[in-house]
Short mmCIF file of C-alpha atoms in Angstrom, two decimals:
data_model
loop_
_atom_site.label_atom_id
_atom_site.label_comp_id
_atom_site.label_asym_id
_atom_site.label_seq_id
_atom_site.Cartn_x
_atom_site.Cartn_y
_atom_site.Cartn_z
CA MET A 1 -3.15 -11.81 43.58
CA GLN A 2 -4.31 -8.25 43.54
CA GLU A 3 -8.06 -7.73 44.56
CA PHE A 4 -10.23 -4.79 45.41
CA ALA A 5 -10.20 -4.31 49.26
CA PRO A 6 -13.19 -5.90 50.90
CA MET A 7 -13.03 -4.28 54.20
CA ASN A 8 -15.25 -1.26 54.98
CA ARG A 9 -12.36 0.70 56.48
CA LEU A 10 -10.57 0.36 53.06
CA ARG A 11 -13.67 1.14 50.81
CA HIS A 12 -14.37 4.41 52.53
CA PRO A 13 -11.47 5.50 54.77
CA ARG A 14 -12.63 8.46 57.07
CA THR A 15 -9.46 8.84 59.01
CA ILE A 16 -6.00 9.33 56.99
CA ALA A 17 -2.65 9.80 58.33
CA LEU A 18 -0.09 11.76 56.33
CA VAL A 19 3.60 10.58 56.56
CA GLY A 20 6.22 12.78 54.93
CA LYS A 21 9.96 12.44 54.13
CA TYR A 22 11.98 13.65 56.91
CA HIS A 23 14.45 16.56 56.29
CA SER A 24 12.81 17.19 52.92
CA PRO A 25 11.32 20.60 52.84
CA GLU A 26 9.95 20.38 49.36
CA ILE A 27 7.34 18.02 50.39
CA ALA A 28 5.78 20.78 52.77
CA GLU A 29 3.49 22.26 50.11
CA SER A 30 2.42 18.88 48.68
CA LEU A 31 1.34 17.76 52.33
CA ARG A 32 -0.63 20.82 52.96
CA ARG A 33 -2.42 20.64 49.67
CA LEU A 34 -3.33 17.17 50.23
CA ALA A 35 -4.27 17.69 53.88
CA GLU A 36 -6.64 20.50 52.84
CA TYR A 37 -8.14 18.39 49.91
CA LEU A 38 -8.91 15.51 52.21
CA HIS A 39 -10.40 17.79 54.81
CA GLU A 40 -12.70 19.29 52.19
CA ARG A 41 -13.97 15.74 51.57
CA GLY A 42 -14.81 15.15 55.07
CA VAL A 43 -11.77 12.97 56.13
CA SER A 44 -10.19 13.43 59.32
CA VAL A 45 -6.43 14.13 58.96
CA PHE A 46 -3.55 13.06 61.07
CA VAL A 47 0.14 14.29 60.57
CA GLU A 48 2.90 12.17 61.71
CA ARG A 49 4.73 13.80 64.46
CA GLU A 50 8.21 13.81 63.21
CA THR A 51 6.87 14.94 59.65
CA ALA A 52 5.20 17.88 61.37
CA GLU A 53 8.37 18.77 63.28
CA HIS A 54 10.35 18.89 60.02
CA ILE A 55 7.93 20.83 57.92
CA GLY A 56 5.93 22.75 60.38
CA LYS A 57 7.95 25.91 60.04
CA ARG A 58 7.24 26.02 56.38
CA VAL A 59 3.46 25.52 56.36
CA ASP A 60 0.84 26.03 58.87
CA LEU A 61 -0.26 22.51 60.41
CA ALA A 62 -2.19 23.80 63.42
CA ARG A 63 -5.42 22.70 61.66
CA TRP A 64 -4.47 18.97 61.80
CA VAL A 65 -3.83 16.54 64.51
CA THR A 66 -0.20 15.58 65.07
CA CYS A 67 0.54 12.32 66.56
CA GLY A 68 3.01 9.37 66.52
CA PHE A 69 3.04 6.07 64.74
CA ASN A 70 1.26 4.35 67.68
CA ASP A 71 -1.80 6.61 67.57
CA ILE A 72 -1.88 6.29 63.78
CA GLY A 73 -1.95 2.62 64.10
CA ALA A 74 -4.78 2.66 66.69
CA HIS A 75 -6.88 5.19 64.58
CA ALA A 76 -6.08 5.65 60.99
CA ASP A 77 -7.94 3.78 58.32
CA ALA A 78 -5.00 4.32 55.90
CA ALA A 79 -1.81 6.10 55.66
CA ILE A 80 -0.50 8.26 52.68
CA VAL A 81 3.45 8.31 52.44
CA LEU A 82 4.68 11.34 50.75
CA GLY A 83 8.50 10.62 49.65
CA GLY A 84 10.40 7.89 48.25
CA ASP A 85 11.04 4.19 48.90
CA GLY A 86 13.03 4.90 52.05
CA THR A 87 10.14 6.83 53.50
CA MET A 88 7.76 3.86 52.63
CA LEU A 89 10.13 1.47 54.21
CA ASN A 90 10.28 3.37 57.45
CA ALA A 91 6.57 3.65 57.76
CA ALA A 92 5.91 0.11 56.93
CA ARG A 93 8.12 -1.28 59.61
CA ARG A 94 6.54 1.18 62.15
CA LEU A 95 2.97 0.37 61.23
CA ALA A 96 3.22 -3.45 60.23
CA ARG A 97 1.74 -4.61 63.49
CA TYR A 98 -1.31 -2.38 63.30
CA CYS A 99 -2.43 -3.54 59.71
CA VAL A 100 -2.78 0.12 58.46
CA PRO A 101 -2.86 0.20 54.57
CA LEU A 102 -0.33 2.27 52.97
CA VAL A 103 -0.48 4.51 49.81
CA GLY A 104 2.61 5.93 48.29
CA VAL A 105 3.04 9.40 46.55
CA ASN A 106 6.35 9.47 44.83
CA GLN A 107 8.47 12.65 45.80
CA GLY A 108 11.72 10.82 45.29
CA ARG A 109 13.62 9.49 42.38
CA LEU A 110 12.79 5.72 41.69
CA GLY A 111 9.83 5.04 43.70
CA PHE A 112 9.19 1.34 43.35
CA MET A 113 6.60 1.36 46.19
CA THR A 114 5.44 4.82 45.95
CA ASP A 115 3.48 4.52 42.64
CA ILE A 116 1.54 7.69 42.47
CA ALA A 117 3.14 10.61 40.85
CA ARG A 118 3.11 13.95 42.72
CA ASP A 119 1.23 15.64 39.92
CA ASP A 120 -1.52 13.07 39.94
CA MET A 121 -1.83 13.15 43.77
CA LEU A 122 -5.20 15.04 44.18
CA SER A 123 -6.84 13.30 41.19
CA CYS A 124 -6.12 9.96 42.76
CA MET A 125 -7.65 10.74 45.97
CA ASP A 126 -11.24 10.46 44.80
CA ASP A 127 -10.44 6.79 43.78
CA LEU A 128 -8.95 6.08 47.13
CA LEU A 129 -11.97 7.70 49.14
CA ASP A 130 -14.53 5.94 46.87
CA GLY A 131 -12.84 2.53 47.34
CA ARG A 132 -11.50 2.11 43.90
CA PHE A 133 -7.88 1.35 45.07
CA GLN A 134 -6.49 -2.12 44.63
CA ARG A 135 -5.16 -4.06 47.69
CA GLU A 136 -1.91 -5.91 47.66
CA ASN A 137 -0.21 -7.67 50.75
CA ARG A 138 3.28 -7.96 51.13
CA MET A 139 5.43 -10.18 53.25
CA LEU A 140 7.98 -9.07 55.80
CA LEU A 141 11.12 -10.59 57.45
CA ALA A 142 11.49 -10.82 61.01
CA ALA A 143 15.09 -11.19 62.37
CA GLU A 144 16.65 -11.85 65.71
CA VAL A 145 20.21 -11.19 66.78
CA VAL A 146 21.54 -13.95 69.09
CA ARG A 147 24.77 -13.78 71.19
CA ASP A 148 25.84 -16.25 73.74
CA GLY A 149 22.48 -17.90 73.58
CA LYS A 150 20.62 -14.75 74.42
CA GLU A 151 18.50 -12.39 72.05
CA LEU A 152 20.33 -9.16 71.59
CA ALA A 153 17.93 -7.36 69.27
CA SER A 154 14.89 -7.97 66.75
CA ASN A 155 13.46 -6.23 64.06
CA VAL A 156 11.35 -6.51 60.84
CA ALA A 157 12.20 -5.60 57.36
CA LEU A 158 10.01 -5.07 54.27
CA ASN A 159 13.09 -5.07 51.75
CA ASP A 160 15.88 -6.92 53.06
CA VAL A 161 18.15 -8.00 56.04
CA VAL A 162 21.89 -7.60 55.01
CA VAL A 163 24.93 -9.06 57.04
CA ASP A 164 28.15 -7.58 55.83
CA LYS A 165 31.88 -7.06 56.65
CA GLY A 166 31.60 -3.43 57.64
CA ALA A 167 33.88 -0.71 56.68
CA ILE A 168 36.99 -3.00 56.80
CA GLY A 169 38.20 -4.42 53.47
CA ARG A 170 38.63 -7.91 54.53
CA MET A 171 35.74 -10.44 53.82
CA ILE A 172 33.26 -11.68 56.26
CA GLU A 173 32.95 -15.51 56.77
CA PHE A 174 29.88 -17.13 58.07
CA GLU A 175 27.92 -20.27 57.94
CA LEU A 176 24.34 -20.68 56.45
CA PHE A 177 21.81 -22.89 57.95
CA ILE A 178 18.41 -23.29 56.74
CA ASP A 179 15.71 -25.28 58.84
CA GLY A 180 18.87 -26.46 60.90
CA GLU A 181 20.64 -27.90 58.08
CA PHE A 182 24.13 -26.63 57.25
CA ILE A 183 24.13 -25.25 53.47
CA TYR A 184 27.48 -23.70 53.14
CA ASN A 185 30.36 -21.68 54.61
CA LEU A 186 30.45 -18.34 52.90
CA ARG A 187 33.39 -16.02 52.41
CA SER A 188 32.15 -12.80 50.95
CA ASP A 189 31.51 -9.02 51.41
CA GLY A 190 28.10 -10.24 52.95
CA LEU A 191 24.61 -11.82 52.33
CA ILE A 192 21.42 -10.07 51.34
CA VAL A 193 18.27 -11.79 52.58
CA SER A 194 15.57 -10.36 50.45
CA THR A 195 11.74 -10.46 50.32
CA PRO A 196 10.09 -10.26 46.79
CA THR A 197 9.39 -6.46 47.61
CA GLY A 198 13.28 -5.95 48.05
CA SER A 199 14.34 -7.91 44.99
CA THR A 200 14.37 -4.77 43.07
CA ALA A 201 16.55 -2.96 45.62
CA TYR A 202 20.02 -3.91 46.89
CA SER A 203 19.59 -7.62 45.77
CA LEU A 204 18.90 -6.56 42.25
CA SER A 205 22.23 -4.53 42.02
CA ALA A 206 23.87 -7.58 43.38
CA GLY A 207 22.74 -9.78 40.60
CA GLY A 208 19.64 -11.19 42.42
CA PRO A 209 16.53 -12.34 40.74
CA ILE A 210 13.42 -10.07 40.29
CA LEU A 211 10.54 -11.71 42.37
CA HIS A 212 6.93 -10.62 41.76
CA PRO A 213 5.77 -9.06 45.10
CA THR A 214 2.85 -11.64 45.24
CA LEU A 215 5.30 -14.59 45.62
CA THR A 216 6.26 -16.16 48.90
CA GLY A 217 9.68 -16.67 48.67
CA ILE A 218 12.89 -15.45 50.19
CA ALA A 219 16.15 -14.57 48.16
CA LEU A 220 19.60 -15.20 49.36
CA VAL A 221 22.08 -13.13 47.43
CA PRO A 222 25.80 -13.27 48.12
CA LEU A 223 27.82 -10.06 48.09
CA CYS A 224 30.91 -10.61 45.96
CA PRO A 225 31.49 -14.20 47.10
CA HIS A 226 35.08 -15.58 47.20
CA ALA A 227 33.78 -18.80 45.50
CA LEU A 228 32.14 -17.73 42.19
CA THR A 229 29.97 -20.97 42.64
CA ASN A 230 28.11 -19.29 45.35
CA ARG A 231 24.99 -18.00 43.43
CA PRO A 232 21.72 -16.60 44.50
CA VAL A 233 19.25 -19.18 46.06
CA ILE A 234 15.53 -18.68 46.59
CA VAL A 235 13.94 -20.57 49.57
CA ASN A 236 10.38 -21.12 50.69
CA ASP A 237 8.94 -18.25 52.79
CA ASN A 238 8.38 -20.82 55.69
CA ALA A 239 12.17 -21.47 56.02
CA ASP A 240 14.10 -20.68 59.19
CA ILE A 241 17.46 -19.06 58.14
CA GLU A 242 20.35 -18.62 60.30
CA LEU A 243 23.66 -16.73 59.61
CA ARG A 244 26.50 -17.73 62.18
CA VAL A 245 29.46 -15.21 62.13
CA VAL A 246 32.60 -17.16 62.00
CA ARG A 247 35.24 -14.47 61.20
CA ALA A 248 35.00 -10.69 60.59
CA ASP A 249 36.73 -7.51 61.79
CA GLU A 250 33.62 -5.30 61.88
CA PRO A 251 30.56 -7.15 60.94
CA ARG A 252 27.19 -5.48 60.89
CA VAL A 253 23.44 -6.27 60.01
CA HIS A 254 21.24 -3.78 58.45
CA PHE A 255 17.61 -3.82 58.21
CA ASP A 256 16.07 -2.14 55.17
CA GLY A 257 19.42 -0.24 54.88
CA GLN A 258 18.10 2.08 57.59
CA LEU A 259 18.85 0.52 60.85
CA THR A 260 22.27 -1.08 61.66
CA LEU A 261 23.58 -3.11 64.53
CA ASP A 262 27.12 -4.11 65.07
CA LEU A 263 27.88 -7.86 65.24
CA GLN A 264 30.76 -9.93 66.81
CA PRO A 265 32.21 -13.32 65.64
CA GLY A 266 29.98 -15.97 67.05
CA ASP A 267 26.73 -14.04 66.76
CA SER A 268 23.74 -15.52 64.97
CA VAL A 269 21.21 -13.64 62.80
CA ARG A 270 18.02 -15.70 62.73
CA LEU A 271 15.42 -14.82 59.96
CA TYR A 272 11.97 -16.00 59.16
CA ARG A 273 8.69 -14.74 57.78
CA SER A 274 7.11 -12.13 59.96
CA GLU A 275 3.49 -12.80 61.41
CA HIS A 276 2.71 -9.31 60.02
CA THR A 277 2.19 -8.16 56.32
CA ILE A 278 1.93 -4.84 54.83
CA CYS A 279 -1.11 -3.83 52.72
CA PHE A 280 -0.32 -1.40 49.88
CA LEU A 281 -3.17 0.32 48.07
CA HIS A 282 -2.73 0.87 44.38
CA PRO A 283 -4.64 3.26 42.15
CA PRO A 284 -6.93 1.69 39.22
CA GLY A 285 -4.90 0.51 36.38
CA TYR A 286 -1.84 -0.13 38.38
CA SER A 287 0.48 -2.84 36.97
CA TYR A 288 3.70 -4.15 38.45
CA PHE A 289 5.17 -4.93 35.37
CA ALA A 290 4.44 -1.52 33.68
CA MET A 291 6.10 -0.03 36.80
CA LEU A 292 9.10 -2.02 36.03
CA ARG A 293 9.25 -1.14 32.42
CA GLN A 294 9.30 2.64 33.52
CA LYS A 295 11.71 2.37 36.44
CA LEU A 296 14.07 -0.05 34.90
CA GLN A 297 13.75 1.64 31.49
CA TRP A 298 13.04 -1.52 29.73
CA SER A 299 12.56 -1.16 25.89
CA GLU A 300 9.10 -0.58 24.80
CA ARG A 301 7.58 -2.84 22.12
CA PRO A 302 8.54 -1.54 18.68
CA LYS A 303 5.67 0.34 16.96
CA GLY A 304 3.83 -1.78 14.53
CA SER A 305 5.00 -5.05 15.98
#
């Protein structure tokens, strides 16, 4: 359920961090304008370090504090992300443990999570600073990669964790367990394990269901399964999910499509709901279904109906 943020730090944020899309010079001017506007409203402005390194040669950022995600997490009341969904995913993973709310300004193409249009950026800031944004919490997945009984790596994902066959044309074969119970043996190009937020991403293109982001379920969506009876399944968010790689040539696991780790036969990928959540702040009038109608180009209601 969406609600207005009850916390003082969200009602009147006084320190705001700006995070921009890397290797994207076109955001430089937007970030400068936003920083100056916030400064005029008495807000302390941080610019994320790698963002500053990528755009600092195009605009003068000397007036603003440049810092890393750890300092943003420790001191910022909110973070404004300028870019597309990929930029938001990166910021969400980096800031999840700090509970810093995120605001998205869409500088990309689709923008399912960055719901403020670039042209509306400054006009929306008054609503943010005056506490009129809506707060919405999103679940994350936590994942552990286990090899020979030892944890090899761990990470979190806001959209999805994908285990696939890698670059080789042959399929991957693995076993799926939920809460320790054997579910099935799957031969396919891979499996997408998706949060409700990620249900409109890779999972959707693979035939998975759209889940409202306030739901607490996890979608398991096979990629081109050898047996056509292997269909998407939704499980409770408190389920413990394990994928054991049986046979594959170059298996891999991907976190939000941005971080990749090579696997080996015998490895296990264990997934469960993360203890952390991500808080999105939406402008007044935000509607998830209105966003879907626009982004997915659903038909509008006929006039006069």
